[in-house]
Short mmCIF file of C-alpha atoms and ligand atoms in Angstrom, two decimals:
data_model
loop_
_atom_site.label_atom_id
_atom_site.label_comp_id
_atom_site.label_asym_id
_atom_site.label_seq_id
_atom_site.Cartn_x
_atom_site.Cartn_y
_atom_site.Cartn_z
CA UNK A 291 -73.79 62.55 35.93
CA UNK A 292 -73.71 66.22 37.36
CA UNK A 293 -71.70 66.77 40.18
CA UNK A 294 -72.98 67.64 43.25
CA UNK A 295 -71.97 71.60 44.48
CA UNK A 296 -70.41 70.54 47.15
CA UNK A 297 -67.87 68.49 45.22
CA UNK A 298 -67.09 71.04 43.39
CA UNK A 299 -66.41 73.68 45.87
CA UNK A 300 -64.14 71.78 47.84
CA UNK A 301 -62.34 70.81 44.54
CA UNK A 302 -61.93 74.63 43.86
CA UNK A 303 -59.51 74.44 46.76
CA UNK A 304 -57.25 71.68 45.18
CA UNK A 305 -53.69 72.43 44.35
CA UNK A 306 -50.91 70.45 43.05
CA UNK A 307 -47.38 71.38 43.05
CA UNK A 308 -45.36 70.82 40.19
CA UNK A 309 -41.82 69.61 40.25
CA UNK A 310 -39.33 71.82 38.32
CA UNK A 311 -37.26 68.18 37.27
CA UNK A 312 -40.46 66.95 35.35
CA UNK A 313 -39.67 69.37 32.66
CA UNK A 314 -36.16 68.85 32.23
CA UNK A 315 -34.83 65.68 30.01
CA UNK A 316 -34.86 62.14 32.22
CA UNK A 317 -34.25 58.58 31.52
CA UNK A 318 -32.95 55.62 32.57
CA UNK A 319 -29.53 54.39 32.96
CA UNK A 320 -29.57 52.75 29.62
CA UNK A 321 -30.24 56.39 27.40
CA UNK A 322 -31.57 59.82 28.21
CA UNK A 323 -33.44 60.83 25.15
CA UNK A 324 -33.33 64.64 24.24
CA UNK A 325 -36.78 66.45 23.38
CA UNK A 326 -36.81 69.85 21.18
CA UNK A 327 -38.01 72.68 23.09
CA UNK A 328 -36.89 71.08 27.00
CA UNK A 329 -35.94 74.11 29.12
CA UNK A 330 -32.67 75.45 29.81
CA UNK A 331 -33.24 77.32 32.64
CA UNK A 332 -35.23 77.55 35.44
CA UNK A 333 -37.23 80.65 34.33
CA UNK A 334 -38.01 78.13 31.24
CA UNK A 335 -39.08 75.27 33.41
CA UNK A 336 -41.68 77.78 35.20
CA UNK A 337 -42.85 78.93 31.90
CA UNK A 338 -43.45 75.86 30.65
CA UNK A 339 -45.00 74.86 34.23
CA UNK A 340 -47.17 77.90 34.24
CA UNK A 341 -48.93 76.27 30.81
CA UNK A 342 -50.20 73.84 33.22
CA UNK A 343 -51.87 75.71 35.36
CA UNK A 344 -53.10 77.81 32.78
CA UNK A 345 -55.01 75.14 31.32
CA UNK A 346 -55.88 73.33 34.35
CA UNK A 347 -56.07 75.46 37.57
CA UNK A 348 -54.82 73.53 39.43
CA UNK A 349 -50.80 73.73 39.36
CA UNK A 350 -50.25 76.89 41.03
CA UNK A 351 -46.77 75.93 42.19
CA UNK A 352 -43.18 75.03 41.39
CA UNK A 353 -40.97 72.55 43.73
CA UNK A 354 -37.23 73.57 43.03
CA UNK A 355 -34.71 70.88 43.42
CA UNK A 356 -31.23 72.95 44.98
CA UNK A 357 -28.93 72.63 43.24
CA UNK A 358 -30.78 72.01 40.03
CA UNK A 359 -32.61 75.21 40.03
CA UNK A 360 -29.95 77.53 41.70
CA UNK A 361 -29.93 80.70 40.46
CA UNK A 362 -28.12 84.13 42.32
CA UNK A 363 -31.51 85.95 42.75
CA UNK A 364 -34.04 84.02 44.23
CA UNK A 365 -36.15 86.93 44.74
CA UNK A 366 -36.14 87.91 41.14
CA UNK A 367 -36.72 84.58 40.55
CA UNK A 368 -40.01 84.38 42.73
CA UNK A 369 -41.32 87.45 41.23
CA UNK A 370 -40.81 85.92 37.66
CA UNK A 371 -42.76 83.15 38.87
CA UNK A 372 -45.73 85.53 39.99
CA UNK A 373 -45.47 86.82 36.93
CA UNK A 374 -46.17 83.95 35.19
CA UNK A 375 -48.86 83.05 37.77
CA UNK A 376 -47.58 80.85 39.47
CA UNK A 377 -45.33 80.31 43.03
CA UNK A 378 -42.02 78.75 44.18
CA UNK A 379 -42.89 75.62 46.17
CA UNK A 380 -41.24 73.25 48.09
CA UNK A 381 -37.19 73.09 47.86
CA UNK A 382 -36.21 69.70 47.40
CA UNK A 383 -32.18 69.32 49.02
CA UNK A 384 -30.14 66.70 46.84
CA UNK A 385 -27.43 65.04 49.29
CA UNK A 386 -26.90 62.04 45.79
CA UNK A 387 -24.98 63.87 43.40
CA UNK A 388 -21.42 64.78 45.62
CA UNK A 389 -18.37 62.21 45.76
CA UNK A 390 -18.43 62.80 49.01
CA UNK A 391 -22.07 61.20 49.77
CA UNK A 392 -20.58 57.90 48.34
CA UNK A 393 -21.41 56.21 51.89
CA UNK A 394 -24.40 58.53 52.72
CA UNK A 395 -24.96 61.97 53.66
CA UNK A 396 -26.67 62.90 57.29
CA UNK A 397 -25.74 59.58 58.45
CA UNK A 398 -22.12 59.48 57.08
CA UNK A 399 -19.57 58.21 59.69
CA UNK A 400 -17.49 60.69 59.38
CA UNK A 401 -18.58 64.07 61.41
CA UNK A 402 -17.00 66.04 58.47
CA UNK A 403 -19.41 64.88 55.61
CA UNK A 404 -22.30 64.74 58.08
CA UNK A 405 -21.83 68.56 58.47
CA UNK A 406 -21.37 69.07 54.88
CA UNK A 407 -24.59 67.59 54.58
CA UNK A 408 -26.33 69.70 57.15
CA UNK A 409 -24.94 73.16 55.49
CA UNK A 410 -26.36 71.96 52.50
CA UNK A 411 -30.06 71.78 54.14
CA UNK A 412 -28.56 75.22 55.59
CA UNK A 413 -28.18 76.80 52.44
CA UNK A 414 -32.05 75.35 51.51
CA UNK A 415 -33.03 77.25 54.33
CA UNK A 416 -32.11 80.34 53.61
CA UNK A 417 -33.14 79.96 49.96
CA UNK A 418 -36.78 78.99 51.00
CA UNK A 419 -36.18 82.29 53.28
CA UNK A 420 -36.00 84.21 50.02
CA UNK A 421 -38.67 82.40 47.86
CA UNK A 422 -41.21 82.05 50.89
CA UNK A 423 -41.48 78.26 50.55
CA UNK A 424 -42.54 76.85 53.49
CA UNK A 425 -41.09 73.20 52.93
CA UNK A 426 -37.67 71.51 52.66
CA UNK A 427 -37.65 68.37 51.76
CA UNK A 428 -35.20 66.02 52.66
CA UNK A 429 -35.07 62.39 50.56
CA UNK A 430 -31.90 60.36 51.46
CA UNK A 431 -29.52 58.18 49.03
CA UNK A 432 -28.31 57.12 52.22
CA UNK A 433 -27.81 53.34 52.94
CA UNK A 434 -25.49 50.10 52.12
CA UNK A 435 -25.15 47.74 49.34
CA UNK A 436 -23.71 45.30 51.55
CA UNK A 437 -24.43 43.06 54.90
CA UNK A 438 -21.87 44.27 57.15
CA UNK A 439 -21.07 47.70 54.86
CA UNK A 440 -21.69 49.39 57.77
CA UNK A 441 -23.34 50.20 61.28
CA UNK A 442 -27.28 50.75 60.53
CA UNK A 443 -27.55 51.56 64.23
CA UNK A 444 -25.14 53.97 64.50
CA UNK A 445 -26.55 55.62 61.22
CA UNK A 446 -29.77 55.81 62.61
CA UNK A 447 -27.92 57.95 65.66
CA UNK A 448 -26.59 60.17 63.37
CA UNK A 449 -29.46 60.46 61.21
CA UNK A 450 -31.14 62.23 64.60
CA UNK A 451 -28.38 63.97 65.22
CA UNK A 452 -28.03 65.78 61.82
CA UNK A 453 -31.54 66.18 61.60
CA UNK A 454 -32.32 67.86 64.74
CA UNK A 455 -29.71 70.91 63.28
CA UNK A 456 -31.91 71.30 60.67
CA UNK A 457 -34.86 71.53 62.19
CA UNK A 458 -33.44 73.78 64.79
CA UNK A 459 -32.90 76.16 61.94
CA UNK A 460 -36.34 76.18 60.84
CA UNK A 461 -38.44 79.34 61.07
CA UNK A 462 -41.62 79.97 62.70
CA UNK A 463 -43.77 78.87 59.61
CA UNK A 464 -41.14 76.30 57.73
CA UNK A 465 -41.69 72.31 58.13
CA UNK A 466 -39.05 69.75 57.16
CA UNK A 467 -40.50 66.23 55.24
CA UNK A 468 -39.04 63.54 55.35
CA UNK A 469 -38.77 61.01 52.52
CA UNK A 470 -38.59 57.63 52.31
CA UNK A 471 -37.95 54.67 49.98
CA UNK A 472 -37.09 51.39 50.88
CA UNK A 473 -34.25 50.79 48.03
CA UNK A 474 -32.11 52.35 45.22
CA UNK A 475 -29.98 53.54 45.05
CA UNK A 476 -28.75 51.27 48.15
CA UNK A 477 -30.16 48.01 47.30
CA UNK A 478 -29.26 46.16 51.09
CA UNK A 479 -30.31 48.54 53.51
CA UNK A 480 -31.71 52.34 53.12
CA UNK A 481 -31.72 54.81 56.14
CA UNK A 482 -34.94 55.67 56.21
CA UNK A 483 -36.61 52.66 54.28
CA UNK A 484 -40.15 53.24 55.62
CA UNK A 485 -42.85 55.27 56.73
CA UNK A 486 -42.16 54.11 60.77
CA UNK A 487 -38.74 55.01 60.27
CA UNK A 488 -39.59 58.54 59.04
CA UNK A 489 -42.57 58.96 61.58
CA UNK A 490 -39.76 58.17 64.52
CA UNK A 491 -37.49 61.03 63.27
CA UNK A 492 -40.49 63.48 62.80
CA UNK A 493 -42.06 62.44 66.08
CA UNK A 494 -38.62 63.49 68.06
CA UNK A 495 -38.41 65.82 66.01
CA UNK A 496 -41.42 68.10 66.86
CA UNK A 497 -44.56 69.76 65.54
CA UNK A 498 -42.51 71.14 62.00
CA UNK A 499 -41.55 67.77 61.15
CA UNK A 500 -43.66 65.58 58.61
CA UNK A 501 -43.56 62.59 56.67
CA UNK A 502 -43.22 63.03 52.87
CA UNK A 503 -45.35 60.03 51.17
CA UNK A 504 -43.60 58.96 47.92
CA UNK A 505 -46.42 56.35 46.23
CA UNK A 506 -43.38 55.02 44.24
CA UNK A 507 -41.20 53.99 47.22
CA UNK A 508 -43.00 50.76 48.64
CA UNK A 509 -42.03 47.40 47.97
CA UNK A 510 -45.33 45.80 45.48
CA UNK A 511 -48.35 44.83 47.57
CA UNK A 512 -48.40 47.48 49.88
CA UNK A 513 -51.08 49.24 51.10
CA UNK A 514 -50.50 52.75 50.66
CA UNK A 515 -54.03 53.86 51.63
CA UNK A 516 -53.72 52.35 55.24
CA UNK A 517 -50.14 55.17 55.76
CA UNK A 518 -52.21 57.60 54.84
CA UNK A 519 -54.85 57.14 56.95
CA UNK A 520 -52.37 55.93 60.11
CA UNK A 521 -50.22 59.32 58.98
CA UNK A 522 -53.49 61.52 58.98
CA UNK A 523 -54.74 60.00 62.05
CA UNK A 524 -50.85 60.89 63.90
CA UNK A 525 -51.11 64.50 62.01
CA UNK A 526 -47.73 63.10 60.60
CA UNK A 527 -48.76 63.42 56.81
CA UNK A 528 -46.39 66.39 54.91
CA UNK A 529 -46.14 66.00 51.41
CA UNK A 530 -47.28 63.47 48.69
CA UNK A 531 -44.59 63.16 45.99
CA UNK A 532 -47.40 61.77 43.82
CA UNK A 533 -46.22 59.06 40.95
CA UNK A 534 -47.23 55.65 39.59
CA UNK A 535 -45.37 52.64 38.95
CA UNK A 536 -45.48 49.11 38.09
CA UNK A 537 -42.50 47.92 38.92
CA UNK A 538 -39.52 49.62 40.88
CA UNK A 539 -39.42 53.20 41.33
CA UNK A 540 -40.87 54.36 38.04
CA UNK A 541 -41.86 57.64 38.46
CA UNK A 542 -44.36 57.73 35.61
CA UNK A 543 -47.92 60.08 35.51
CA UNK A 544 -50.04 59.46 38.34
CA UNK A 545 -53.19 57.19 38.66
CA UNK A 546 -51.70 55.82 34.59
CA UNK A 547 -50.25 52.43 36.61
CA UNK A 548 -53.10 51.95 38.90
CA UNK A 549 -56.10 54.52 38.81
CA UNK A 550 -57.82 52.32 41.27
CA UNK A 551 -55.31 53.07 44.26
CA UNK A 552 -54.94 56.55 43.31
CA UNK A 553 -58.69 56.71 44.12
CA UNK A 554 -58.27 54.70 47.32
CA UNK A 555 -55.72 56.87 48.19
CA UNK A 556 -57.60 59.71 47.95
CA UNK A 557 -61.04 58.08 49.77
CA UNK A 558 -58.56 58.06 52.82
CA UNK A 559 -57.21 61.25 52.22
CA UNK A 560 -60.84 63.10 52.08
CA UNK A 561 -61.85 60.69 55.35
CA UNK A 562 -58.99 61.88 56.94
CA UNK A 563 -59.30 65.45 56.78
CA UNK A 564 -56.16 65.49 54.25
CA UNK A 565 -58.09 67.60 52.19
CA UNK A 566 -58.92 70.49 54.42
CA UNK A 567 -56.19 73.82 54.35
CA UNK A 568 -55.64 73.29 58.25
CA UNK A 569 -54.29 69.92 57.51
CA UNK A 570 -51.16 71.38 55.85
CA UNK A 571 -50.95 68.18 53.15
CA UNK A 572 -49.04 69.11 50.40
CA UNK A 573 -49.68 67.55 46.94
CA UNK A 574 -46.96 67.10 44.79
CA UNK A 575 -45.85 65.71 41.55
CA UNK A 576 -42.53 63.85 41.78
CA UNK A 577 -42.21 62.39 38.18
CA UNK A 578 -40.24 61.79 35.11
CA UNK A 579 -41.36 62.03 31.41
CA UNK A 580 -38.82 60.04 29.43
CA UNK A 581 -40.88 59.09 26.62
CA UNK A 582 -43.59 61.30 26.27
CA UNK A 583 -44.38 65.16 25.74
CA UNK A 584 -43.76 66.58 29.44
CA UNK A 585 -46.33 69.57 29.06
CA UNK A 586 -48.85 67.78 27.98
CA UNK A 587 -47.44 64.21 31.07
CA UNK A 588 -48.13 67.31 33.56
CA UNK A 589 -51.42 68.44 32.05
CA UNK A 590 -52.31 64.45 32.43
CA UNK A 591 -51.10 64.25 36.22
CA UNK A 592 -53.07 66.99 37.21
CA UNK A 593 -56.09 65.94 35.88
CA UNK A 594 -55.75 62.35 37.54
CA UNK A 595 -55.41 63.15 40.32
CA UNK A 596 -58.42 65.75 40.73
CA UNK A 597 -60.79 62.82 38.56
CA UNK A 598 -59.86 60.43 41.33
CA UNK A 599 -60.51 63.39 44.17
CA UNK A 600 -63.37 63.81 42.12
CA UNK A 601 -64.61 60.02 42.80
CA UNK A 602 -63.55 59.53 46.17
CA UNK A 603 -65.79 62.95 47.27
CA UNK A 604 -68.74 60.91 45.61
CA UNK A 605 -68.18 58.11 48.11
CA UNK A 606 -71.29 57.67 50.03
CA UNK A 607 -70.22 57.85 53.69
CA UNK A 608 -73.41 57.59 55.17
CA UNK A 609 -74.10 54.28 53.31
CA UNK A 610 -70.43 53.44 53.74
CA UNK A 611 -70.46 53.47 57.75
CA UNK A 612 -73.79 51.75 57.81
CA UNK A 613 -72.90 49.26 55.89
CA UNK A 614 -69.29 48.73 57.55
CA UNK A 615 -70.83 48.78 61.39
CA UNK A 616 -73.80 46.22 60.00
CA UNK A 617 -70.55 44.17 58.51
CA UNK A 618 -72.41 44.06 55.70
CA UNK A 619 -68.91 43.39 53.07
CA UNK A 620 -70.47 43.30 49.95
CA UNK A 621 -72.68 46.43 50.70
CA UNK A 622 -69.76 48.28 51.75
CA UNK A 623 -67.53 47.31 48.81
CA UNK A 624 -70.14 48.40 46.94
CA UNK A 625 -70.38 51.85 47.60
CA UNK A 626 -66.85 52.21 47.22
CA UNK A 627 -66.98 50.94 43.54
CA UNK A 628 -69.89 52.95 42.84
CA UNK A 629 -68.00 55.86 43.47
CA UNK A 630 -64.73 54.24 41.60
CA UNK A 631 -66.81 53.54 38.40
CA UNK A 632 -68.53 57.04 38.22
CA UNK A 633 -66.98 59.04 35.06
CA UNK A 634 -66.91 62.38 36.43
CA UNK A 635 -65.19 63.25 33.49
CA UNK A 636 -68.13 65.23 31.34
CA UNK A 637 -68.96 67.06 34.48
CA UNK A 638 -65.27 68.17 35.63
CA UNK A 639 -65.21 69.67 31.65
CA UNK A 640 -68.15 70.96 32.02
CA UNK A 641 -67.51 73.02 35.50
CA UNK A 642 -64.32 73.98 33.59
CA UNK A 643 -65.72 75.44 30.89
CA UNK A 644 -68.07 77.51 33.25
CA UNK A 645 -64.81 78.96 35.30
CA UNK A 646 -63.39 79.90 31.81
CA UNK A 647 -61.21 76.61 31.72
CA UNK A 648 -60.99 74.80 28.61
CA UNK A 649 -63.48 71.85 29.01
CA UNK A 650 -60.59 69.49 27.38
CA UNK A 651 -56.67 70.68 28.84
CA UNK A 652 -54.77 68.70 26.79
CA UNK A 653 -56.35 69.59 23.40
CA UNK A 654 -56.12 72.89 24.12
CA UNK A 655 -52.48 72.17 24.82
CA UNK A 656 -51.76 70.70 21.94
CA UNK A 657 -54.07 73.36 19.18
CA UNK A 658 -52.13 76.53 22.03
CA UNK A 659 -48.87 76.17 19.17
CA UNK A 660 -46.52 76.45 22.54
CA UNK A 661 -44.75 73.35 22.44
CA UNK A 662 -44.42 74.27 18.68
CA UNK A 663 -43.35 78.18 19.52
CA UNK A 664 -40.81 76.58 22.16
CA UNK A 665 -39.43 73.88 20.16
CA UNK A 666 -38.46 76.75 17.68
CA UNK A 667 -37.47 78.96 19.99
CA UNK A 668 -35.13 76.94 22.38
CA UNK A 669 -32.00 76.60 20.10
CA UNK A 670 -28.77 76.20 21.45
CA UNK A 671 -28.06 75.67 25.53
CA UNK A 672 -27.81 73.50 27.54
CA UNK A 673 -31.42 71.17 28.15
CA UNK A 674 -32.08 70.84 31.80
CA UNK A 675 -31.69 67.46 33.00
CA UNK A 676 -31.34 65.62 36.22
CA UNK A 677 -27.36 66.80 36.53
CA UNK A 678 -26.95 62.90 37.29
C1 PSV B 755 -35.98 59.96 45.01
O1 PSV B 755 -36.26 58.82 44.28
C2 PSV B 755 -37.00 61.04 44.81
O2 PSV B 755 -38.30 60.50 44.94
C3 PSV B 755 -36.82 62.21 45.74
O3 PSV B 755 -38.04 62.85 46.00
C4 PSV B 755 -35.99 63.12 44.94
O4 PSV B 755 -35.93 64.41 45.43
C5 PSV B 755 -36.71 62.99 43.63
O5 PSV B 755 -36.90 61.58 43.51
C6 PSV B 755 -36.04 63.53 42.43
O6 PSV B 755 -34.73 63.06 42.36
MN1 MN B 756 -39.95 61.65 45.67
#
């Protein structure tokens, strides 16, 4: 099937940011397995990043995770990246990796940690003020293993408290997002466990304060699609950290769990508006390739997620609405799987090709010889890795 113009132009718009972490080494806690060529810097990372959008188009930029990807010049750093065609994104702040976050990190009950916590999202600041990122993103460890462990209340006090410095730091064009997940690494209670919880913070908050969309933090069953269309409909939707998973938290490529809800996902992103510039959605990758070839687990990601864009642009709204406001179910089910079941692939190789793409990424990945020039290359070091 060709697809229609119109699908096409707005998918000439579509971005998705890379995270920096998907290139490193990651596993489980049961055995990080090493990969020949894996970065050892941060410059590597965006080189290896910048292969992705090469092939694809559509990664033109790099999430950092601080203090991960810290380096002393950030603007040399930025104008390696545009060198290699690609930006610095988001800068993800990591309040899990301290002793002293053992009991949480905004939300701590002692003042002293709390603040230690908030001059970390300080010094984020001031590095997104020299990579011109407009995003910090804040995902908490924070919570208890325990009944009792300690005073969720009170931690939710805090929580505003610390949160409000931040975002009175932010400048004119900088947004905060706010994460959530519902367990791990606390397993009885997490501070912000849900998408209310972070929509409550944002909403005080003010206008520069969004919710960040994780599609691996919900407890099984849930349905993802209806937050994005209640956080589109509040103009509360940040960030996607896009993922799949099949159990817990997995982290593994996009749409590879469950291509089906990627697509409805998307169907209530492009009915919402998500899609459209003014909406200020980001799309992000938030994943981990333990297994497989992380290059080529981007190139994959990227390419999901615009197949399933793809599909949900074909839905038939028209016939959609009529058949939902004749409550016609069958009808209107139907036009949603029509669009589902449509291979858009040929075409989306096809309109490659014809932008100077190659029609297939990840074969042209795999016959470029750079995984082969960097696994030769990259001797010695230290791999990048989580820092865990
Ligand atoms: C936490 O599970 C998370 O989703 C947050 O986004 C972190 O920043 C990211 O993973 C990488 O640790
Ligand atoms: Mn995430």
């Amino acid at each position: 099937m060709s697809i229609p113009t119109a699908v096409l132009t707005t998918l000439e718009q579509q971005s998705i940011e890379l995270p920096s972490w998907a290139f490193g080494n990651s596993g489980t806690r049961f055995k990080v397995f090493t990969t020949p060529g894996t970065p050892r810097t941060i410059e590597e990372k965006l080189a290896d990043a910048a292969q992705v959008n090469a092939l694809t188009g559509l990664a033109p930029s790099v999430a950092l995770h601080i203090p991960w990807d810290k380096v002393d010049d950030y603007a040399a750093l930025a104008k390696y990246a545009d060198g290699l065609g690609v930006k610095l994104g988001t800068i993800n702040s990591n309040t899990f990796q301290d002793d002293d976050y053992k009991f949480g990190s905004l939300t701590h009950s002692d003042p002293a940690v709390r603040q230690k916590a908030v001059d970390h999202m300080y010094e984020c600041l001031e590095i997104m003020n020299m990579t011109g990122s407009r995003d910090l993103k804040i995902w908490l460890a924070d919570g208890t293993n325990y009944p009792g462990q300690g005073n969720m209340r009170s931690r939710q006090d805090w929580l505003a408290e610390s949160l409000r410095k931040v975002y009175d730091r932010l400048g004119e064009d900088q947004r905060m997002v706010l994460e959530y997940k519902f367990f791990e690494p606390a397993f009885y209670h997490t501070d912000v466990p849900d998408w209310g919880t972070s929509y409550v913070h944002c909403a005080a908050l003010g206008e520069k304060a969004k919710v960040c969309l994780d599609t691996g933090h919900h407890a099984p069953g849930t349905n993802i699609e209806f937050i994005v269309a209640q956080l589109l409909r509040l103009g509360k939707l940040g960030s996607f950290d896009f993922n799949s998973r099949f159990y817990a938290d997995d982290d593994l490529i996009v749409g590879a769990a469950d291509p089906f809800q990627l697509f409805r996902i998307m169907t209530e992103v492009v009915r919402g508006g998500g899609l459209e510039p003014a909406a200020g959605v980001a799309f992000m990758l938030d994943q981990c390739h333990n297994i497989e070839g992380k290059i080529p687990g981007q190139i994959r990601s990227v390419l999901n997620v615009q197949e399933m864009t793809a599909r949900a642009l074909l839905v038939d709204t028209t016939a959609l609405d009529a058949a939902q406001n004749a409550g016609d179910v069958l009808a209107a089910n139907a036009v949603l799987m029509d669009a589902f079941y449509t291979d858009v692939r040929p075409g989306l190789a096809e309109w490659r090709e014809s932008r100077g793409l190659p029609a297939d990424p990840m074969a042209a990945f795999a016959a470029s010889g750079y995984q082969e020039h960097i696994n030769a290359e990259r001797q010695g070091g230290h791999q990048a890795g989580w820092g865990a």
